[in-house]
Coordinates of C-alpha atoms in Angstrom, one line a residue:
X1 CA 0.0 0.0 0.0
X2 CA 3.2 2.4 1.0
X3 CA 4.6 1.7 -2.9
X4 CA 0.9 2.4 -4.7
X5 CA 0.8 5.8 -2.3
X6 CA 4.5 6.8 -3.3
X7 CA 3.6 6.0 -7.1
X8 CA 0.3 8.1 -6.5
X9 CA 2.1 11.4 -5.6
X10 CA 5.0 10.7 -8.1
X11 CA 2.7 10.5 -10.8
X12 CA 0.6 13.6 -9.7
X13 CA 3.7 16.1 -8.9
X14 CA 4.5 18.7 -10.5
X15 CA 8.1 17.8 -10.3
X16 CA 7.6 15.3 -12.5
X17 CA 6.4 17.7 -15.5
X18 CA 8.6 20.1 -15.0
X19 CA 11.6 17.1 -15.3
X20 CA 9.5 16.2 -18.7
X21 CA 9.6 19.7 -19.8
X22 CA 13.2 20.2 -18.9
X23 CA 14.3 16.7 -21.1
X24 CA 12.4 18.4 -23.8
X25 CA 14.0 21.3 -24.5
X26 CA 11.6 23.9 -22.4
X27 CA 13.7 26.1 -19.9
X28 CA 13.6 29.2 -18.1
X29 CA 15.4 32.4 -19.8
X30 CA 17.8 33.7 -17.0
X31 CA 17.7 37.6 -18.8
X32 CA 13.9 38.2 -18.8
X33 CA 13.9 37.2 -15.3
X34 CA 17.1 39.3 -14.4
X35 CA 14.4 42.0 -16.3
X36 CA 11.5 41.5 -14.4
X37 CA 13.4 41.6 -11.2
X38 CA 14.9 44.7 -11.5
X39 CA 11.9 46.7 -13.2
X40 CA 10.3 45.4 -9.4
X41 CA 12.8 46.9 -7.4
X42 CA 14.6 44.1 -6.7
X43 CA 19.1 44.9 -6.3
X44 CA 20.9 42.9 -8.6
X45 CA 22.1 40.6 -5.5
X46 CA 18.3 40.1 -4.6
X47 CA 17.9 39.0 -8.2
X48 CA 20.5 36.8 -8.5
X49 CA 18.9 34.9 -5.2
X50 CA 15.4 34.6 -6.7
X51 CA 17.0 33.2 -10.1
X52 CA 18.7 30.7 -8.0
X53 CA 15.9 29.9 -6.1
X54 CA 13.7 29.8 -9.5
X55 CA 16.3 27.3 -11.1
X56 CA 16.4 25.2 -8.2
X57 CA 12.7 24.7 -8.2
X58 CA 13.1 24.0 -12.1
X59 CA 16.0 21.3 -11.3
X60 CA 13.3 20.0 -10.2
X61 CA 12.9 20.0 -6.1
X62 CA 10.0 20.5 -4.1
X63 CA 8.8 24.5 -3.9
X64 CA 9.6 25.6 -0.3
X65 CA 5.9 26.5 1.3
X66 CA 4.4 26.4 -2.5
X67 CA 1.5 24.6 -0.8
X68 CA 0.9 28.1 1.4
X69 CA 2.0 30.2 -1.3
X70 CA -1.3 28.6 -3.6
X71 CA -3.5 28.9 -1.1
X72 CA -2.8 32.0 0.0
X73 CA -3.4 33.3 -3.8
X74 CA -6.6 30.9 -4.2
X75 CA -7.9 33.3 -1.5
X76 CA -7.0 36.1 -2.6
X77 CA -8.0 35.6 -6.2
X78 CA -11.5 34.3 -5.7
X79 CA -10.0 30.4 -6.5
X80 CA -8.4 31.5 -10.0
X81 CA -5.0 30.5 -9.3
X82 CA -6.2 27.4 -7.8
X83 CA -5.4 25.6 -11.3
X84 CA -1.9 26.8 -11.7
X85 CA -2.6 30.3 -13.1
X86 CA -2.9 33.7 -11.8
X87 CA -6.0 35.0 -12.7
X88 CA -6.7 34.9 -16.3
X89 CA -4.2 32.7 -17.2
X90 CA -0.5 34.2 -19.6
X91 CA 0.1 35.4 -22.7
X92 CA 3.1 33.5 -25.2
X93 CA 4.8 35.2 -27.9
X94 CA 7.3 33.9 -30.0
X95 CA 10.6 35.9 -31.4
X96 CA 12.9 35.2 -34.1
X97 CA 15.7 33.9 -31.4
X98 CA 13.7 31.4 -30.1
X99 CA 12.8 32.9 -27.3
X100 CA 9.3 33.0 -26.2
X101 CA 7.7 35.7 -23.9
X102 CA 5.7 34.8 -21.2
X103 CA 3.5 37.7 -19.9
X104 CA 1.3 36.6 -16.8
X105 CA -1.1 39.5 -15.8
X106 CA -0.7 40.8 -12.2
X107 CA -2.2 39.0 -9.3
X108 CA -3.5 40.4 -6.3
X109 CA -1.0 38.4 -3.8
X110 CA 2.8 39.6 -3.5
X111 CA 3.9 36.5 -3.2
X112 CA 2.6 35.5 -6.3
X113 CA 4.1 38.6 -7.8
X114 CA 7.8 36.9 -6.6
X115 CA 6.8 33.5 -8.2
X116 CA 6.0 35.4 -11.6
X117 CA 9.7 36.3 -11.7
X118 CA 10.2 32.4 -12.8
X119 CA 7.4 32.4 -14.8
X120 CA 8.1 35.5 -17.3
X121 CA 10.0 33.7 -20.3
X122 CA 11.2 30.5 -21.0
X123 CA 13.6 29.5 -24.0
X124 CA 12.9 26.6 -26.1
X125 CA 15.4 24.4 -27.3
X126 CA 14.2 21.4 -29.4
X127 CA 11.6 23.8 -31.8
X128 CA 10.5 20.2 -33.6
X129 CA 9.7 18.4 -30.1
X130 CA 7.5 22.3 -29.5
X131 CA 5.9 22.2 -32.7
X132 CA 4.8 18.4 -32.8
X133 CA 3.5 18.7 -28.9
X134 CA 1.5 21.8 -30.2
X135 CA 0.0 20.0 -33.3
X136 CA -1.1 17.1 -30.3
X137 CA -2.5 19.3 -28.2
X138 CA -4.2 20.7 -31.2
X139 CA -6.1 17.2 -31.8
X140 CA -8.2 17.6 -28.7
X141 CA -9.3 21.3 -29.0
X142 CA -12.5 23.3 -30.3
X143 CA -10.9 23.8 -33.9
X144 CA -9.9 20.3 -34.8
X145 CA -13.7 19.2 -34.2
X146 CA -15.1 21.4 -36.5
X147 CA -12.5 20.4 -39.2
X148 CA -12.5 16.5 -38.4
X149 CA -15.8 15.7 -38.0
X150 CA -16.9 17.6 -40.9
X151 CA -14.3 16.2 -43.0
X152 CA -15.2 12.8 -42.3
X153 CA -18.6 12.9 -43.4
X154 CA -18.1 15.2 -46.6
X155 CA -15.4 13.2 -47.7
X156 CA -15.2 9.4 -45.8
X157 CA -18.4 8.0 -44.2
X158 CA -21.1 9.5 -42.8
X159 CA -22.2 6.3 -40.5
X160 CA -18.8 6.3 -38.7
X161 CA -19.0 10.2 -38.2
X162 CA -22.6 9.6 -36.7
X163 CA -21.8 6.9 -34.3
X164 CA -18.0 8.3 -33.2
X165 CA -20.0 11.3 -32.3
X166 CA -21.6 9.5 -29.3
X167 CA -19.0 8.4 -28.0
X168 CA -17.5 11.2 -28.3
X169 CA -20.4 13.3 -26.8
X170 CA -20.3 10.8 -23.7
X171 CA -16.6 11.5 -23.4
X172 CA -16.7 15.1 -23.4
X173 CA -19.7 15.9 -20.9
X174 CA -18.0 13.0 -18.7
X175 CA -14.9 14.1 -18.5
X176 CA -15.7 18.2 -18.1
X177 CA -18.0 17.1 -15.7
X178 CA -15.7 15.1 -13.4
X179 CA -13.1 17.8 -13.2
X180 CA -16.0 20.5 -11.6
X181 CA -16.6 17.2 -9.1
X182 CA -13.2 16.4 -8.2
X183 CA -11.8 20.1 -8.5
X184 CA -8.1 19.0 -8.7
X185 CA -5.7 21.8 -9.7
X186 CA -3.4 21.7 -12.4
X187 CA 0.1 21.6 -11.5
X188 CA 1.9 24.3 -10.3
X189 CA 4.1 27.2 -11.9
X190 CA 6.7 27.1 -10.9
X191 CA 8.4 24.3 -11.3
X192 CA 6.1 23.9 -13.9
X193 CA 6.3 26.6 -17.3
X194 CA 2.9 27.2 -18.8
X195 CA 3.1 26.6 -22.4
X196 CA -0.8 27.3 -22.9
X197 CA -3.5 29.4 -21.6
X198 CA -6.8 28.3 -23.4
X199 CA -7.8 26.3 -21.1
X200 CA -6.1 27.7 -17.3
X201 CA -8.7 28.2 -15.2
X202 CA -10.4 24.4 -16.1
X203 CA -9.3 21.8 -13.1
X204 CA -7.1 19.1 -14.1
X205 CA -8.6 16.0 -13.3
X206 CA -9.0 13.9 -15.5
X207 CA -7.2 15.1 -18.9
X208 CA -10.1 15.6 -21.3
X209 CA -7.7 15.9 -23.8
X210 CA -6.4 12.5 -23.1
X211 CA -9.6 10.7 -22.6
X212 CA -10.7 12.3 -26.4
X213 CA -7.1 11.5 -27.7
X214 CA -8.0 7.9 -26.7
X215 CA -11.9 7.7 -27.7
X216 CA -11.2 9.1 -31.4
X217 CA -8.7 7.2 -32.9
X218 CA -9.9 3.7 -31.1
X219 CA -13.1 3.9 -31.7
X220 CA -12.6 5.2 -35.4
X221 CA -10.5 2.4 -35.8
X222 CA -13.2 -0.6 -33.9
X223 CA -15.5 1.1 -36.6
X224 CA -14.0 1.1 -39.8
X225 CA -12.9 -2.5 -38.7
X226 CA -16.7 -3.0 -38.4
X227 CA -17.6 -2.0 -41.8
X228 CA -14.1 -1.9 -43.6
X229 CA -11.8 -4.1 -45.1
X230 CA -8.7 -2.6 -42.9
X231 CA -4.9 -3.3 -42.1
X232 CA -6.3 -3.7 -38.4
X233 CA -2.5 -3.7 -37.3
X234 CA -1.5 -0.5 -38.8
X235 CA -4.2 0.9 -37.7
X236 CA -3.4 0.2 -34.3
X237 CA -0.1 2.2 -34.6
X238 CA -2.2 4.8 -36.0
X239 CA -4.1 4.7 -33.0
X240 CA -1.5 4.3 -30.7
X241 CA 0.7 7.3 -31.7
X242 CA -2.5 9.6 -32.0
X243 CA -3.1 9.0 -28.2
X244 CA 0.5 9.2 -27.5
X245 CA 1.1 12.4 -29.0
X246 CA -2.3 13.8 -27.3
X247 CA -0.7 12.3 -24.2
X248 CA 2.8 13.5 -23.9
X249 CA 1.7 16.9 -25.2
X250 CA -0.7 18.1 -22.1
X251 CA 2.6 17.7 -19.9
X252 CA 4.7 18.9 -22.7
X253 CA 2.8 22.2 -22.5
X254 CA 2.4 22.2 -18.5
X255 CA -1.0 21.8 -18.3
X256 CA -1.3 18.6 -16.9
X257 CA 0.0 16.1 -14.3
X258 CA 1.1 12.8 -15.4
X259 CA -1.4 11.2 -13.1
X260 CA -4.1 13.6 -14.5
X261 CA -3.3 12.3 -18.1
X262 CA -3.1 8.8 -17.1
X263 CA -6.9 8.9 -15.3
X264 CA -7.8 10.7 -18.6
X265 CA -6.5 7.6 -21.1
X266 CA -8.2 5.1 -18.6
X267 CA -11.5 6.6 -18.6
X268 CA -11.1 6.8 -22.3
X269 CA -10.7 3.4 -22.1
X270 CA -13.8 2.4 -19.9
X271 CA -16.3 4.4 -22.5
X272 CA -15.2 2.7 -25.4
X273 CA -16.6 -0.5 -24.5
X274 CA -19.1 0.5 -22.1
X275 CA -20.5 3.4 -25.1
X276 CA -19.8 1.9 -28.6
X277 CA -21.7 -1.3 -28.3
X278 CA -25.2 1.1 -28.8
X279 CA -24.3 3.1 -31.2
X280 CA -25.4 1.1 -34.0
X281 CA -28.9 0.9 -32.3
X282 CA -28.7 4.6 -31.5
X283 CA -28.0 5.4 -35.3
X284 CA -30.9 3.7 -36.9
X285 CA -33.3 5.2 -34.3
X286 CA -31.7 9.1 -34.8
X287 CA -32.3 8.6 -38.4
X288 CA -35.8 7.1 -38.8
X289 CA -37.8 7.7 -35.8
X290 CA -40.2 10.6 -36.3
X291 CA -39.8 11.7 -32.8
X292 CA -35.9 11.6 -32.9
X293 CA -35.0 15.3 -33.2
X294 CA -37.4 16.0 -30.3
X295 CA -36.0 13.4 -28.4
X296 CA -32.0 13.5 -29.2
X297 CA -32.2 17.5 -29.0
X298 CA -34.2 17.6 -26.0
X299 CA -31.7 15.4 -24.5
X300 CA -28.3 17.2 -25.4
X301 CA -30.2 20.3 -24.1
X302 CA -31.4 18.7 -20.8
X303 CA -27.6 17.5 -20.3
X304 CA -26.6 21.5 -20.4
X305 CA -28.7 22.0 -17.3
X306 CA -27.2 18.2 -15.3
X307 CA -24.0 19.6 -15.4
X308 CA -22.3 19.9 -11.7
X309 CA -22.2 23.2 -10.3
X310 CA -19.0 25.1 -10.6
X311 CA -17.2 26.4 -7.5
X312 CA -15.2 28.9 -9.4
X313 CA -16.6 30.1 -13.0
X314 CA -14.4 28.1 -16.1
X315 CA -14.8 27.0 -19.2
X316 CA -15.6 23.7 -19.1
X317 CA -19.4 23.8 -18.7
X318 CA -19.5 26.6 -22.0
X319 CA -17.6 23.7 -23.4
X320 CA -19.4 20.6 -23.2
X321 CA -22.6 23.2 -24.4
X322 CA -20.8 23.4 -27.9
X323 CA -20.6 19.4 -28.0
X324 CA -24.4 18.9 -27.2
X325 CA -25.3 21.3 -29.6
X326 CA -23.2 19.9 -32.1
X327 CA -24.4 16.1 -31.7
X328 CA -28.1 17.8 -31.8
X329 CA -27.3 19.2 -35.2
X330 CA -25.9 16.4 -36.7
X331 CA -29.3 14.3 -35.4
X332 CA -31.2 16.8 -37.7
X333 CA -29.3 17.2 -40.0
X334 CA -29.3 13.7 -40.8
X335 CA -33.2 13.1 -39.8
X336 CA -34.2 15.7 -42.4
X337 CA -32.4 13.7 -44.9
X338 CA -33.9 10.7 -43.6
X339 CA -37.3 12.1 -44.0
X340 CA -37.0 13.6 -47.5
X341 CA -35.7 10.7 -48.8
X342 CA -32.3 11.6 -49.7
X343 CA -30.7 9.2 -47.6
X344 CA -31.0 5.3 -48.1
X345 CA -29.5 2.1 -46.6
X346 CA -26.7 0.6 -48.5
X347 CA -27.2 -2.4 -50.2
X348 CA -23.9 -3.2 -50.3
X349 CA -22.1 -6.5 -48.7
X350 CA -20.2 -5.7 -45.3
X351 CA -17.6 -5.1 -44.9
X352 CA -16.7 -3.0 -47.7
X353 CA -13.2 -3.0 -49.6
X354 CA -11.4 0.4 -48.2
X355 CA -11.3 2.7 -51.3
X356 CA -8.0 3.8 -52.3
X357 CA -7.5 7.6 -52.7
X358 CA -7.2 9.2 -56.0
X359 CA -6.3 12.5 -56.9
X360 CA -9.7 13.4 -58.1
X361 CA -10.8 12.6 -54.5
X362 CA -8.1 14.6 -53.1
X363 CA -9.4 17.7 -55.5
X364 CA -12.9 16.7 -54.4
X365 CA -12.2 16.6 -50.9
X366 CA -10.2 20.0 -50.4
X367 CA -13.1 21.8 -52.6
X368 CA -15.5 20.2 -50.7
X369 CA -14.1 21.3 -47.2
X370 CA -13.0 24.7 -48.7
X371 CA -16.7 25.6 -49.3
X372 CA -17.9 23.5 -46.2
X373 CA -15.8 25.6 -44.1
X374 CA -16.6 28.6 -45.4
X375 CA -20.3 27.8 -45.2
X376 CA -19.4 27.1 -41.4
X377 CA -17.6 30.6 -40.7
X378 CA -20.8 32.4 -42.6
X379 CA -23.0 30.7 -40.2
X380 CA -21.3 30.8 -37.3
X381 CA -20.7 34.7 -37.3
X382 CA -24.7 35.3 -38.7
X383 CA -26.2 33.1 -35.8
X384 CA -23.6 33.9 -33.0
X385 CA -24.5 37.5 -32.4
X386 CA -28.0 36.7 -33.2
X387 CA -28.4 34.1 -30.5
X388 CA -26.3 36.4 -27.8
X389 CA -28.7 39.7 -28.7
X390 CA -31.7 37.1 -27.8
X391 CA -31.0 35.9 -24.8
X392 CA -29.5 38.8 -23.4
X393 CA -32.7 40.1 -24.4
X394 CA -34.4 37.7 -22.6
X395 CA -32.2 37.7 -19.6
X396 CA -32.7 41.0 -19.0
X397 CA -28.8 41.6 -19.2
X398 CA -26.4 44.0 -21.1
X399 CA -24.6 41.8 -23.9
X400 CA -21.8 43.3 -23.5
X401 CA -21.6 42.3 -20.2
X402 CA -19.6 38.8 -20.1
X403 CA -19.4 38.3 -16.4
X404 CA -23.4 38.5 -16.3
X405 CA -23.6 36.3 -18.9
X406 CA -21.8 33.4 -17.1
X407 CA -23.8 34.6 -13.9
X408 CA -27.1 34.4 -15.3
X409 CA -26.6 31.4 -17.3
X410 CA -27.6 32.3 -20.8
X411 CA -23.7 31.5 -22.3
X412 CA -25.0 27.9 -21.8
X413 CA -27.8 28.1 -24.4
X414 CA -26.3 30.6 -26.6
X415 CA -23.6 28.3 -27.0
X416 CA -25.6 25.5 -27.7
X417 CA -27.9 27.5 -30.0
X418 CA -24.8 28.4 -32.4
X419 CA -23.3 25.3 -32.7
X420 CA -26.4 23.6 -33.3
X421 CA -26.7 25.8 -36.3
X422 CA -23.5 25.5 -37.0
X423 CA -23.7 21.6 -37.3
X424 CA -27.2 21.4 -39.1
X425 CA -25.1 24.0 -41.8
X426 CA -22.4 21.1 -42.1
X427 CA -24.6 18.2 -42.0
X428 CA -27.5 19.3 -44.5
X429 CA -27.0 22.7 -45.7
X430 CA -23.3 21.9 -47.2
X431 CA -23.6 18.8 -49.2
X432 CA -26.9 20.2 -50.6
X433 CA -25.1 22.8 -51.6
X434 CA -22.6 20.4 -52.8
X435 CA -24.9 18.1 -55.0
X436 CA -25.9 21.1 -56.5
X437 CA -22.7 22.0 -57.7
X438 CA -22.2 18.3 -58.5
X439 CA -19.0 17.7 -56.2
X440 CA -21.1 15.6 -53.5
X441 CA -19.4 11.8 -53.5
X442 CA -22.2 9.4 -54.5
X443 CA -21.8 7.1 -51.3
X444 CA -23.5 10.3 -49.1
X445 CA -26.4 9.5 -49.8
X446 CA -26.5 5.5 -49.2
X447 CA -24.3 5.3 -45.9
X448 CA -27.2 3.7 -43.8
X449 CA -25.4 0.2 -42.2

């Protein structure tokens, strides 16, 4: 029990990331803290103690009284800096010499002020190692969902993007959900050097960003074995690396424990088999019920209101509003389809040879998801301020006023009333607009399995 307990707080100590960051190439810059500490007052003796005391805690041994330090700043910050941050979160900018700029925003505590002097830049040495962990980290954010899901319906297979979505959906509210319960903090800074802001004031427990990293590429994979004539071992490698990269990049970029990440790849693992074996079922029914839009939408939107309350206002819960209104969207989209009779089951033989790509299908694609998009960004900036002049409207409350917003509660809908739009727009609007120009793939219209 002593060795499990020893394990436990090795994996969740920020020592540990920092040492990961450090083997990467990530270290402090000794003249912007030199800088810093002089522009606060500091004599060049006093400077030279802090930066020894900074690299010490990067080298990588415990903070002295970081525990009362944190909670000290929790207090005084309204629970901000509880996740690792001061406030609202830093600012990165890159220069030519490879150094990279870290600008925190002032806190209220002084002692935080002191622990900012290790946190203003920060040189990075291996640029490759920087840009892959970036792209990784990219895999699991707001972006890559509204390119990937898109792009595998316009261009692959519109059943696996249909049932992947579940699982997907279940990962995401899940996850979110279970870091507003358990309310662990990210690690701290230092020893830790924040590489991203996006998403600082979210707790840390579990890494959403793993347990998406893992539900994507497996359960793409289990499906296209389902209904595909696949190289199931490649595709495991594929897999593999996708989760990996995912992975190593949360603690490449600071923003999560190892222990966090590894909680987040075994809940990953638990919804796969616990989620995909209802999908099918769940499919057939979105698509041909009558009452299914009713039914699927009302859902997603009752799931916006059964989230846990937060403690301390972050993003998470804004978050898991643009996945259920997403999945709603793509239920409609789809069911109107259905209903016109523009969409038919396939009467092809399971499972199907895997085409191979052509450059007419590459041409296809990109102009497909170069109008798609576009489509997407129209809709999205028509419906955004449309929805948010509504419901501030109806809340009684000044829309410019984003703290009210997230006080009253209408962010929640208005986020789920955009994306919804914005899926319906991708899933019906854009290859309607496609077959009319004639570049919709034939296969669209017959992917019922």
């Amino acid at each position: 029990m002593e060795k499990l307990t020893k394990v436990f707080f090795l994996l969740k100590s920020p020592e540990l990331v920092a040492d990961f960051q450090k083997r990467c190439g990530v270290e402090l810059s000794d003249s912007e803290t030199t800088s810093r500490g002089k522009a606060n007052g500091l004599k060049t003796d006093d400077v030279n103690t802090e930066l020894d005391t900074i690299r010490h805690r990067n080298g990588f041994s415990k903070p002295v009284a970081s525990s009362e330090v944190v909670d000290d700043t929790f207090k005084k910050t309204n629970g901000h800096a509880k996740n690792g941050y001061c406030v609202n979160g830093t600012i990165h900018i890159p220069e030519k010499n490879g150094l990279i700029n870290h600008h925190p925003q002032k806190c209220d505590s002084e002692e935080q002020d002191k622990q900012d002097l290790g946190k203003s830049s920060f040189r990075i040495r291996n640029k490759l190692l920087f840009t892959l962990f970036h792209f990784g980290a990219s895999l699991g954010n707001e972006i890559f969902y509204l390119i990937f899901f898109p792009f595998v319906y316009w261009n692959l297979d519109g059943t696996l993007m249909r049932q992947m979505a579940f699982v997907w959906h279940v990962a995401m509210w899940a996850g979110q959900a279970l870091k507003d319960i358990i309310c662990w903090p990210r690690p701290s800074s230092p020893p830790v050097i924040k590489l991203e802001d996006r998403y600082s004031l979210e707790y840390g427990m579990p890494s959403t960003h793993a347990t998406v990293g893992t539900v994507i590429p497996f359960s793409l994979l289990i499906l296209l074995n389902r209904y595909y004539e696949i190289p199931l071992g490649f595709g495991i490698v594929c897999a593999t690396v996708w989760m990996l990269l995912v992975c190593c990049s949360r603690i490449y970029l600071g923003m999560h424990t190892v222990l966090d990440v590894v909680a987040g790849v075994a809940f990953g693992c638990l919804i796969i088999p616990t989620v995909l074996p209802w999908v099918h079922a769940l499919d057939i029914f979105q698509l041909t019920n009558p009452l299914a839009p009713l039914v699927f939408v009302g859902g997603y939107f009752l799931f916006c209101w059964l989230y846990p309350k937060q403690k301390v206002w972050n993003t998470a819960r804004a978050d898991t509003a643009n996945v259920h209104g997403i999945c709603g969207g793509v239920t409609s989209g789809y069911w109107l389809y259905y209903r016109l009779g523009w969409l038919t089951k396939s009467e092809q033989i399971q499972p199907y040879p895997l085409p191979s790509p052509t450059l007419e299908w590459v041409y296809l694609s990109f102009l497909r998801t170069l109008i798609g998009v576009l489509v997407l960004s129209v809709i999205r900036a028509i419906v955004k301020p449309l929805a948010i002049h509504f419901l501030c409207k109806l809340y009684n409350i000044d829309k410019k006023d984003i703290q009210a917003q997230r006080r009253e509660g209408s962010e929640v809908p208005q986020k789920f009333i955009t994306y919804y739009m914005v899926s319906i727009g991708a899933t019906f609007l854009v290859p309607l607009l496609c077959s009319y120009l004639g570049i919709m793939r034939e296969g669209f219209y017959h992917e019922i399995y």
